[in-house]
XYZ file of C-alpha atoms in Angstrom:
338
model
C 0.000 0.000 0.000
C 2.769 2.438 0.968
C 6.273 2.734 -0.468
C 9.085 2.174 2.023
C 11.392 4.703 0.303
C 12.525 7.700 2.330
C 12.407 11.150 0.749
C 14.440 14.185 1.708
C 13.529 16.285 4.746
C 10.672 18.798 4.613
C 11.627 22.425 4.231
C 12.054 24.533 7.358
C 9.990 27.635 6.602
C 7.172 29.731 7.956
C 4.136 27.465 7.406
C 1.575 28.783 4.931
C -1.367 28.053 7.223
C -4.971 28.596 6.133
C -8.212 29.317 8.010
C -9.462 26.039 9.510
C -12.146 27.072 12.005
C -14.335 30.082 12.710
C -15.248 31.270 16.157
C -18.883 32.243 15.657
C -20.806 34.240 18.248
C -24.371 35.298 17.552
C -24.022 34.588 13.841
C -20.884 36.761 13.467
C -17.356 35.456 12.878
C -15.571 36.706 15.992
C -12.263 34.949 15.425
C -10.400 32.605 13.096
C -8.136 29.673 13.941
C -5.494 29.087 11.272
C -3.646 25.855 10.699
C -3.168 22.944 8.326
C -4.939 19.621 7.813
C -4.432 16.632 5.535
C -6.778 13.725 4.800
C -5.335 10.562 3.234
C -7.340 7.888 1.464
C -6.820 4.169 1.954
C -4.454 4.224 -1.043
C -2.223 6.761 0.679
C -3.155 9.565 -1.691
C -4.074 13.027 -0.431
C -7.853 13.444 -0.565
C -7.943 16.876 1.025
C -5.401 19.414 2.165
C -5.743 22.867 3.625
C -2.818 25.022 4.625
C 0.763 23.780 4.466
C 1.105 20.007 4.882
C 4.705 19.776 3.628
C 6.520 22.313 5.824
C 8.652 21.033 8.700
C 6.843 21.090 12.046
C 7.045 19.381 15.428
C 4.365 16.707 15.986
C 5.028 16.842 19.729
C 3.335 13.903 21.510
C 1.423 12.890 18.380
C 4.681 11.143 17.420
C 4.613 8.865 20.477
C 3.013 5.882 18.666
C 5.981 5.972 16.270
C 8.422 6.092 19.188
C 6.618 3.121 20.743
C 6.910 1.152 17.486
C 10.653 1.851 17.471
C 11.004 0.496 20.999
C 9.016 -2.649 20.185
C 11.220 -3.184 17.140
C 14.207 -2.862 19.485
C 12.877 -5.673 21.680
C 10.485 -4.011 24.150
C 8.256 -6.956 25.194
C 5.256 -4.963 26.442
C 1.681 -5.373 25.204
C -1.775 -4.299 26.313
C -2.118 -1.535 28.886
C 1.621 -1.107 29.445
C 2.354 -0.735 25.738
C -0.468 1.801 25.497
C 1.133 3.684 28.380
C 4.423 3.636 26.461
C 2.749 5.808 23.798
C 0.848 7.932 26.309
C 0.500 11.555 27.238
C -1.255 10.402 30.373
C -3.392 12.359 32.814
C -1.509 11.366 35.957
C -4.240 9.114 37.306
C -3.230 6.363 39.737
C -3.517 3.757 36.956
C -0.860 5.672 34.990
C 1.494 5.988 37.931
C 1.048 2.314 38.824
C 1.657 1.271 35.211
C 4.831 3.307 34.997
C 6.089 1.704 38.200
C 5.358 -1.741 36.712
C 7.434 -0.966 33.617
C 10.303 0.222 35.790
C 10.045 -2.880 37.983
C 10.196 -5.121 34.908
C 13.406 -3.337 34.000
C 14.768 -3.667 37.538
C 14.769 0.118 37.892
C 13.115 2.808 40.000
C 11.669 6.280 39.582
C 15.121 7.669 40.340
C 16.333 6.430 36.954
C 13.811 8.593 35.063
C 15.213 11.707 33.383
C 11.950 13.390 32.352
C 11.065 16.669 34.060
C 9.083 16.771 37.294
C 5.488 17.924 37.034
C 2.031 17.729 38.515
C -0.642 15.480 36.915
C -2.011 16.777 33.611
C -5.673 16.209 34.501
C -6.934 19.314 36.357
C -9.121 17.338 38.772
C -6.282 14.976 39.662
C -3.866 17.894 39.906
C -6.167 19.812 42.266
C -6.393 16.744 44.503
C -2.598 16.483 44.570
C -2.353 20.109 45.641
C -5.086 19.692 48.254
C -3.273 16.736 49.836
C 0.166 18.349 49.674
C 1.697 16.034 47.083
C 4.655 17.488 45.196
C 5.562 17.419 41.500
C 7.320 14.226 40.456
C 8.796 12.557 37.396
C 6.241 9.767 37.765
C 3.295 12.189 37.555
C 4.637 13.961 34.461
C 2.558 12.962 31.433
C 5.443 11.310 29.529
C 6.657 9.057 32.346
C 5.345 5.875 30.702
C 7.363 6.588 27.571
C 10.478 7.327 29.612
C 10.100 4.142 31.666
C 9.779 2.151 28.436
C 12.842 3.894 27.014
C 14.829 2.812 30.063
C 13.488 -0.753 29.775
C 14.488 -0.854 26.095
C 17.978 0.331 27.018
C 18.316 -2.280 29.768
C 17.275 -5.066 27.368
C 19.813 -3.959 24.753
C 22.663 -3.264 27.149
C 22.638 0.434 26.284
C 23.685 3.087 28.843
C 20.890 4.372 31.082
C 22.252 7.695 32.275
C 22.231 9.489 28.921
C 19.253 7.766 27.255
C 17.836 11.180 26.219
C 20.926 12.223 24.270
C 20.081 12.330 20.520
C 23.345 10.458 19.892
C 22.343 7.597 22.216
C 21.701 4.228 20.473
C 18.063 4.306 21.606
C 17.386 7.747 20.141
C 19.236 6.835 16.959
C 17.000 3.760 16.629
C 13.886 5.885 17.205
C 15.011 8.461 14.628
C 15.501 5.670 12.079
C 11.924 4.430 12.566
C 10.548 7.988 12.452
C 12.102 8.345 9.013
C 10.950 4.880 7.936
C 7.301 5.384 8.905
C 6.948 9.021 7.853
C 8.764 8.316 4.588
C 11.048 11.338 4.916
C 14.261 12.446 6.530
C 14.069 14.367 9.783
C 14.427 18.099 9.170
C 15.487 19.167 12.653
C 15.964 17.693 16.119
C 15.317 19.615 19.318
C 14.135 18.858 22.867
C 10.503 18.158 23.741
C 8.888 19.434 26.924
C 9.662 16.209 28.798
C 13.349 16.313 27.853
C 13.313 13.652 25.105
C 14.511 14.381 21.556
C 11.811 15.846 19.316
C 11.966 15.241 15.582
C 10.630 17.614 12.951
C 8.794 16.083 9.989
C 5.835 17.277 7.889
C 2.130 17.006 8.652
C 1.836 14.777 5.582
C 4.587 12.546 6.954
C 2.854 12.287 10.329
C -0.367 11.153 8.622
C 1.602 8.588 6.587
C 3.195 7.185 9.734
C -0.171 6.766 11.488
C -1.617 5.056 8.426
C 1.303 2.627 8.266
C 0.844 1.771 11.934
C -2.909 1.098 11.735
C -2.768 -0.808 8.437
C 0.146 -3.048 9.420
C -0.109 -6.833 9.467
C -1.311 -8.378 12.729
C 1.494 -9.216 15.127
C 3.968 -6.671 13.781
C 5.335 -3.994 16.124
C 3.120 -1.433 14.398
C -0.028 -3.522 14.853
C 0.860 -4.296 18.477
C 1.081 -0.582 19.275
C -2.160 0.203 17.451
C -4.022 -2.639 19.170
C -2.730 -1.653 22.601
C -3.734 1.993 22.233
C -7.186 1.200 20.858
C -7.938 -1.450 23.469
C -6.567 0.645 26.360
C -7.417 4.169 25.226
C -7.553 5.537 28.777
C -3.975 4.382 29.413
C -2.798 6.313 26.345
C -4.487 9.478 27.622
C -6.964 9.568 30.500
C -10.505 8.776 31.505
C -11.830 12.232 30.596
C -9.772 12.950 27.483
C -11.255 13.620 24.050
C -8.865 11.263 22.229
C -9.944 8.328 24.407
C -13.607 9.153 23.805
C -12.973 9.409 20.060
C -11.346 5.966 19.942
C -14.320 4.525 21.810
C -16.758 6.224 19.437
C -15.191 5.218 16.098
C -14.512 1.478 15.667
C -10.900 0.715 14.791
C -9.699 4.306 15.100
C -6.274 5.152 16.508
C -5.754 8.784 17.452
C -3.129 10.724 19.383
C -2.959 14.367 20.361
C 0.063 16.568 20.947
C 0.709 19.938 22.534
C 0.351 23.044 20.369
C -2.795 21.893 18.593
C -1.607 18.671 16.942
C -3.688 15.553 16.345
C -3.295 12.506 14.138
C -5.878 9.788 13.529
C -5.951 6.691 11.331
C -8.224 3.762 10.518
C -7.268 0.110 9.865
C -7.569 0.500 6.085
C -5.012 3.314 6.039
C -7.289 6.339 5.898
C -5.702 9.049 8.014
C -6.057 12.641 9.172
C -3.433 14.966 10.632
C -4.128 18.406 12.079
C -1.995 21.316 13.246
C -3.731 24.359 14.743
C -1.358 27.301 14.384
C -2.203 28.934 17.723
C -2.242 25.603 19.577
C -5.925 25.850 20.545
C -7.613 22.629 21.650
C -11.023 24.193 21.080
C -10.222 24.172 17.348
C -8.200 20.932 17.276
C -11.096 18.685 18.256
C -13.778 19.871 15.764
C -11.223 20.165 12.942
C -10.035 16.595 13.546
C -13.652 15.395 13.618
C -14.421 17.195 10.366
C -11.323 15.646 8.791
C -12.484 12.184 9.834
C -15.901 12.864 8.328
C -14.182 13.839 5.064
C -12.251 10.559 5.301
C -15.576 8.685 5.323
C -16.329 8.187 9.021
C -20.063 8.291 9.767
C -20.783 11.862 10.970
C -23.236 10.461 13.520
C -20.271 8.913 15.362
C -18.542 12.289 15.490
C -21.353 14.535 16.705
C -20.025 14.889 20.256
C -16.673 16.101 18.898
C -18.102 18.934 16.809
C -16.897 21.534 19.324
C -17.875 23.110 22.593
C -20.623 25.733 22.650
C -19.687 29.353 23.271
C -21.612 30.809 26.166
C -23.098 34.240 26.710
C -24.754 34.859 30.044
C -24.517 31.129 30.681
C -26.431 30.251 27.497
C -25.122 28.898 24.158
C -24.657 31.750 21.691
C -22.178 30.280 19.229
C -19.512 27.674 18.531
C -16.180 26.909 16.932
C -17.024 25.584 13.478
C -14.645 24.215 10.825
C -14.557 26.251 7.634
C -16.829 25.212 4.770
C -13.904 23.951 2.697
C -13.286 21.329 5.392
C -16.824 20.742 6.637
C -19.332 21.596 3.868
C -22.191 20.128 5.943
C -21.467 21.109 9.579
C -21.784 18.314 12.124
C -23.845 20.638 14.328
C -25.737 23.882 13.903
C -24.162 27.056 15.245
C -26.009 30.033 16.713
């Protein structure tokens, strides 16, 4: 279905973003969210594109399924909930902390070996409870701790050094970079540091969509299929019990989706149809309805996507508008807008 050849890196330039969503209040366009979106068909061809899908950008945590595939290819023996946690931007719930501890225990390691930053839980309700009870920020609570624990486990299994596992020159990060290029089909344009401290690779939005499609359409039992199955079957471990990406995977049969900071989301179906979104201003209120509209354009039943059409805008406590994808993306809006 997809060629395994690797093209050159995407160009590093100011992205030529386009309007993706209107903020409508009382029938008037009050604001515009710019960004880029690509929809791929099952044959891998671009069915729809708005904005700049070929410029270099940082997928942020939307690249975690690819990182998880790289670790499985390198011998990581996890499956099920722990493999889902490996690809997670988790909410810091007790299930996530317990799962991270289990991965570390399997590796014969402890929280002290983690090199991600310390943080409070991502979920605001969980975070407020931590503050109320006097708990302090920790590496375990930080939303990437599952990935970091799995990175350490992969290093232990391969006899690679543990102390500098986040160095881009480390064998683990070199192996991950190789799989990023393999699955996206393009060379990495730039490498920097993500919020958690791990290397962050710049590819294109088109490349991110290609990678997700290759993961979800892979043959059963392959590292790609194992990651996809784990995330779909344990969606709350890959995110959290109240997160929109978990709800979306429950709503659409066979869908794999992953969000990332700064308004990024990627989603793909088992036949290779895929959507990738980048909201220029990083707004989640635009990310969710734009991703849903992209999935509808990919052929997903709009009835399954109705709850992801966007939050209502309130005036005096009453709905007076919404965030609605532009007509070029969503010619028949999933919901009406005041």
